[in-house]
PDB file of C-alpha atoms and ligand atoms in Angstrom:
ATOM      1  CA  MET A   2      24.999 -13.145  16.486  1.00  0.00           C
ATOM      2  CA  THR A   3      21.622 -11.834  17.576  1.00  0.00           C
ATOM      3  CA  THR A   4      19.924 -13.642  20.421  1.00  0.00           C
ATOM      4  CA  LEU A   5      16.192 -13.765  21.021  1.00  0.00           C
ATOM      5  CA  GLU A   6      16.796 -11.576  24.070  1.00  0.00           C
ATOM      6  CA  GLN A   7      18.390  -8.895  21.858  1.00  0.00           C
ATOM      7  CA  LEU A   8      15.471  -9.071  19.440  1.00  0.00           C
ATOM      8  CA  PHE A   9      13.042  -8.697  22.345  1.00  0.00           C
ATOM      9  CA  THR A  10      14.997  -5.684  23.649  1.00  0.00           C
ATOM     10  CA  ALA A  11      14.876  -4.072  20.202  1.00  0.00           C
ATOM     11  CA  ALA A  12      11.089  -4.608  20.064  1.00  0.00           C
ATOM     12  CA  LEU A  13      10.694  -3.153  23.535  1.00  0.00           C
ATOM     13  CA  GLU A  14      12.783  -0.108  22.608  1.00  0.00           C
ATOM     14  CA  VAL A  15      10.929   0.678  19.394  1.00  0.00           C
ATOM     15  CA  ARG A  16       7.606   0.229  21.208  1.00  0.00           C
ATOM     16  CA  GLN A  17       8.531   3.331  23.218  1.00  0.00           C
ATOM     17  CA  LYS A  18       8.435   5.276  19.947  1.00  0.00           C
ATOM     18  CA  ALA A  19       4.906   4.180  19.008  1.00  0.00           C
ATOM     19  CA  TYR A  20       2.538   6.947  17.974  1.00  0.00           C
ATOM     20  CA  ALA A  21      -0.743   5.750  19.420  1.00  0.00           C
ATOM     21  CA  PRO A  22      -2.662   8.763  20.742  1.00  0.00           C
ATOM     22  CA  TYR A  23      -6.054   7.267  19.833  1.00  0.00           C
ATOM     23  CA  SER A  24      -5.874   3.682  21.033  1.00  0.00           C
ATOM     24  CA  LYS A  25      -3.175   4.384  23.662  1.00  0.00           C
ATOM     25  CA  PHE A  26      -1.944   0.901  22.803  1.00  0.00           C
ATOM     26  CA  ALA A  27       1.743   0.861  21.911  1.00  0.00           C
ATOM     27  CA  VAL A  28       3.143  -2.053  19.935  1.00  0.00           C
ATOM     28  CA  GLY A  29       6.743  -2.809  18.984  1.00  0.00           C
ATOM     29  CA  ALA A  30       8.037  -5.288  16.433  1.00  0.00           C
ATOM     30  CA  ALA A  31      11.623  -6.340  15.794  1.00  0.00           C
ATOM     31  CA  LEU A  32      12.493  -8.846  13.126  1.00  0.00           C
ATOM     32  CA  LYS A  33      15.683 -10.515  12.061  1.00  0.00           C
ATOM     33  CA  GLY A  34      16.078 -10.932   8.343  1.00  0.00           C
ATOM     34  CA  THR A  35      17.872 -13.891   6.788  1.00  0.00           C
ATOM     35  CA  ASN A  36      20.760 -11.444   6.241  1.00  0.00           C
ATOM     36  CA  GLY A  37      21.181 -11.369  10.029  1.00  0.00           C
ATOM     37  CA  LYS A  38      20.160  -7.739  10.419  1.00  0.00           C
ATOM     38  CA  ILE A  39      17.458  -6.402  12.750  1.00  0.00           C
ATOM     39  CA  TYR A  40      14.609  -4.221  11.503  1.00  0.00           C
ATOM     40  CA  THR A  41      12.091  -2.577  13.786  1.00  0.00           C
ATOM     41  CA  GLY A  42       8.718  -0.908  13.603  1.00  0.00           C
ATOM     42  CA  CYS A  43       6.089   0.599  15.880  1.00  0.00           C
ATOM     43  CA  ASN A  44       2.439   1.390  15.304  1.00  0.00           C
ATOM     44  CA  VAL A  45       1.781   4.818  13.812  1.00  0.00           C
ATOM     45  CA  GLU A  46      -1.825   5.929  14.151  1.00  0.00           C
ATOM     46  CA  ASN A  47      -3.667   8.674  12.287  1.00  0.00           C
ATOM     47  CA  VAL A  48      -6.638  10.862  13.080  1.00  0.00           C
ATOM     48  CA  SER A  49      -8.158   9.264  10.002  1.00  0.00           C
ATOM     49  CA  PHE A  50      -8.165   5.898  11.762  1.00  0.00           C
ATOM     50  CA  PRO A  51      -7.805   3.529   8.752  1.00  0.00           C
ATOM     51  CA  CYS A  52      -4.583   5.329   7.775  1.00  0.00           C
ATOM     52  CA  GLY A  53      -2.824   3.998  10.874  1.00  0.00           C
ATOM     53  CA  THR A  54      -0.198   1.309  10.447  1.00  0.00           C
ATOM     54  CA  CYS A  55       0.769  -1.606  12.666  1.00  0.00           C
ATOM     55  CA  ALA A  56       4.202  -2.195  14.151  1.00  0.00           C
ATOM     56  CA  GLU A  57       4.712  -5.276  11.966  1.00  0.00           C
ATOM     57  CA  ALA A  58       4.043  -3.266   8.800  1.00  0.00           C
ATOM     58  CA  GLY A  59       6.798  -0.809   9.750  1.00  0.00           C
ATOM     59  CA  ALA A  60       9.328  -3.558  10.419  1.00  0.00           C
ATOM     60  CA  VAL A  61       8.477  -5.375   7.174  1.00  0.00           C
ATOM     61  CA  ALA A  62       8.774  -2.126   5.180  1.00  0.00           C
ATOM     62  CA  SER A  63      12.152  -1.376   6.758  1.00  0.00           C
ATOM     63  CA  MET A  64      13.451  -4.877   5.890  1.00  0.00           C
ATOM     64  CA  ASN A  65      12.312  -4.468   2.292  1.00  0.00           C
ATOM     65  CA  ALA A  66      13.895  -1.020   2.050  1.00  0.00           C
ATOM     66  CA  ASP A  67      17.183  -2.803   2.784  1.00  0.00           C
ATOM     67  CA  ALA A  68      16.454  -5.334   0.002  1.00  0.00           C
ATOM     68  CA  CYS A  69      15.971  -8.221   2.427  1.00  0.00           C
ATOM     69  CA  ARG A  70      12.912 -10.361   1.629  1.00  0.00           C
ATOM     70  CA  LEU A  71      12.828 -13.167   4.190  1.00  0.00           C
ATOM     71  CA  ILE A  72      12.097 -13.038   7.909  1.00  0.00           C
ATOM     72  CA  LYS A  73      14.018 -15.445  10.134  1.00  0.00           C
ATOM     73  CA  GLU A  74      12.158 -14.467  13.297  1.00  0.00           C
ATOM     74  CA  ILE A  75      10.061 -11.632  14.636  1.00  0.00           C
ATOM     75  CA  VAL A  76       9.166 -10.484  18.137  1.00  0.00           C
ATOM     76  CA  ILE A  77       5.942  -8.554  18.663  1.00  0.00           C
ATOM     77  CA  VAL A  78       5.510  -6.879  22.030  1.00  0.00           C
ATOM     78  CA  ALA A  79       2.614  -5.098  23.689  1.00  0.00           C
ATOM     79  CA  ASP A  80       1.422  -4.512  27.226  1.00  0.00           C
ATOM     80  CA  SER A  81      -1.720  -6.591  27.353  1.00  0.00           C
ATOM     81  CA  GLN A  82      -3.351  -9.028  29.777  1.00  0.00           C
ATOM     82  CA  THR A  83      -3.802 -11.460  26.927  1.00  0.00           C
ATOM     83  CA  LEU A  84      -0.889 -12.087  24.615  1.00  0.00           C
ATOM     84  CA  ILE A  85      -1.469 -10.285  21.338  1.00  0.00           C
ATOM     85  CA  THR A  86      -1.150 -11.929  17.948  1.00  0.00           C
ATOM     86  CA  PRO A  87      -0.644  -9.955  14.708  1.00  0.00           C
ATOM     87  CA  CYS A  88      -3.895  -8.754  13.143  1.00  0.00           C
ATOM     88  CA  GLY A  89      -5.196 -10.513  10.036  1.00  0.00           C
ATOM     89  CA  ALA A  90      -3.696  -7.978   7.636  1.00  0.00           C
ATOM     90  CA  CYS A  91      -0.305  -8.245   9.332  1.00  0.00           C
ATOM     91  CA  LEU A  92      -0.395 -12.035   9.203  1.00  0.00           C
ATOM     92  CA  GLN A  93      -0.806 -11.728   5.445  1.00  0.00           C
ATOM     93  CA  ARG A  94       2.035  -9.165   5.356  1.00  0.00           C
ATOM     94  CA  LEU A  95       4.255 -11.535   7.305  1.00  0.00           C
ATOM     95  CA  ALA A  96       3.217 -14.476   5.091  1.00  0.00           C
ATOM     96  CA  GLU A  97       4.598 -12.674   2.052  1.00  0.00           C
ATOM     97  CA  PHE A  98       8.089 -12.631   3.576  1.00  0.00           C
ATOM     98  CA  SER A  99       8.122 -15.866   5.612  1.00  0.00           C
ATOM     99  CA  ASP A 100       8.844 -19.514   5.025  1.00  0.00           C
ATOM    100  CA  SER A 101       8.016 -22.627   7.040  1.00  0.00           C
ATOM    101  CA  LYS A 102      10.994 -21.967   9.340  1.00  0.00           C
ATOM    102  CA  THR A 103      10.085 -18.358  10.213  1.00  0.00           C
ATOM    103  CA  LYS A 104       9.339 -17.991  13.910  1.00  0.00           C
ATOM    104  CA  ILE A 105       6.819 -15.542  15.352  1.00  0.00           C
ATOM    105  CA  HIS A 106       7.482 -14.705  18.987  1.00  0.00           C
ATOM    106  CA  LEU A 107       4.655 -13.173  20.995  1.00  0.00           C
ATOM    107  CA  ALA A 108       5.757 -11.062  23.937  1.00  0.00           C
ATOM    108  CA  ASN A 109       4.533  -8.960  26.807  1.00  0.00           C
ATOM    109  CA  LEU A 110       6.707  -6.528  28.741  1.00  0.00           C
ATOM    110  CA  LYS A 111       8.257  -9.389  30.709  1.00  0.00           C
ATOM    111  CA  GLY A 112       9.541 -11.195  27.639  1.00  0.00           C
ATOM    112  CA  VAL A 113       8.634 -13.694  24.940  1.00  0.00           C
ATOM    113  CA  GLN A 114       5.768 -15.871  26.145  1.00  0.00           C
ATOM    114  CA  LYS A 115       4.957 -17.966  23.100  1.00  0.00           C
ATOM    115  CA  SER A 116       6.590 -18.836  19.802  1.00  0.00           C
ATOM    116  CA  CYS A 117       4.778 -20.110  16.763  1.00  0.00           C
ATOM    117  CA  THR A 118       4.972 -20.461  13.011  1.00  0.00           C
ATOM    118  CA  LEU A 119       3.026 -18.414  10.551  1.00  0.00           C
ATOM    119  CA  THR A 120       1.109 -21.500   9.408  1.00  0.00           C
ATOM    120  CA  GLU A 121      -0.113 -21.998  12.955  1.00  0.00           C
ATOM    121  CA  LEU A 122      -1.450 -18.445  13.049  1.00  0.00           C
ATOM    122  CA  LEU A 123      -2.642 -18.281   9.441  1.00  0.00           C
ATOM    123  CA  PRO A 124      -3.188 -21.816   8.146  1.00  0.00           C
ATOM    124  CA  MET A 125      -4.862 -20.817   4.885  1.00  0.00           C
ATOM    125  CA  SER A 126      -3.092 -17.645   3.793  1.00  0.00           C
ATOM    126  CA  PHE A 127      -3.808 -16.240   0.377  1.00  0.00           C
ATOM    127  CA  ALA A 128      -0.803 -17.319  -1.677  1.00  0.00           C
ATOM    128  CA  GLU A 129       0.620 -16.621  -5.114  1.00  0.00           C
ATOM    129  CA  LYS A 130      -0.818 -19.839  -6.508  1.00  0.00           C
ATOM    130  CA  GLY A 131      -4.246 -18.330  -5.871  1.00  0.00           C
ATOM    131  CA  LEU A 132      -3.541 -15.795  -8.616  1.00  0.00           C
ATOM    132  CA  LYS A 133      -3.546 -18.530 -11.256  1.00  0.00           C
ATOM    133  CA  LYS A 134      -6.772 -18.569 -13.266  1.00  0.00           C
TER     134      LYS A 134
HETATM  135  N1  THU B 221      -1.471  -3.059  16.459  1.00  0.00           N
HETATM  136  C1  THU B 221      -0.210  -3.352  16.018  1.00  0.00           C
HETATM  137  O1  THU B 221       0.606  -2.456  15.759  1.00  0.00           O
HETATM  138  N2  THU B 221       0.116  -4.654  15.858  1.00  0.00           N
HETATM  139  C2  THU B 221      -0.678  -5.706  16.182  1.00  0.00           C
HETATM  140  O2  THU B 221      -0.260  -6.849  16.042  1.00  0.00           O
HETATM  141  C3  THU B 221      -2.025  -5.456  16.711  1.00  0.00           C
HETATM  142  C4  THU B 221      -2.475  -4.054  16.727  1.00  0.00           C
HETATM  143  C5  THU B 221      -1.808  -1.647  16.688  1.00  0.00           C
HETATM  144  C6  THU B 221      -2.785  -1.049  15.712  1.00  0.00           C
HETATM  145  C7  THU B 221      -3.348   0.096  16.537  1.00  0.00           C
HETATM  146  O3  THU B 221      -2.482   1.224  16.418  1.00  0.00           O
HETATM  147  C8  THU B 221      -3.292  -0.405  17.968  1.00  0.00           C
HETATM  148  O4  THU B 221      -2.386  -1.505  17.952  1.00  0.00           O
HETATM  149  C9  THU B 221      -4.634  -0.854  18.525  1.00  0.00           C
HETATM  150  O5  THU B 221      -5.246  -1.761  17.689  1.00  0.00           O
END
């Protein structure tokens, strides 16, 4: 069984692999899918700035590549004075693969500092029902 501590360690480890030569801001994300497996991602920047991808996007892509579609919990870690939350685009990415029980853990290098739900971070996400005309 994976503990929150193990998930945090995985996020910390993948953060070391971040490619962030422009912002110099490394981010790591480790999520546990409902299949019990851990998927990780780090931010990967690009000289054409908008082409860069966030850590969460990498972890979500990796989970999907393993045919898992639901996040049980995710740890996002960065070294920042203020605790970072996923950016707006990543909140929407996480919303696609979360349910009301999915936990989002916000961490600094010392450990998880705050845990919340996606609804708390993104109360009015764009949802599939919005596609209905
Ligand atoms: N970043 C993430 O990877 N995840 C977040 O939740 C916030 C921001 C990255 C994007 C960019 O490479 C760097 O952090 C600075 O914004």
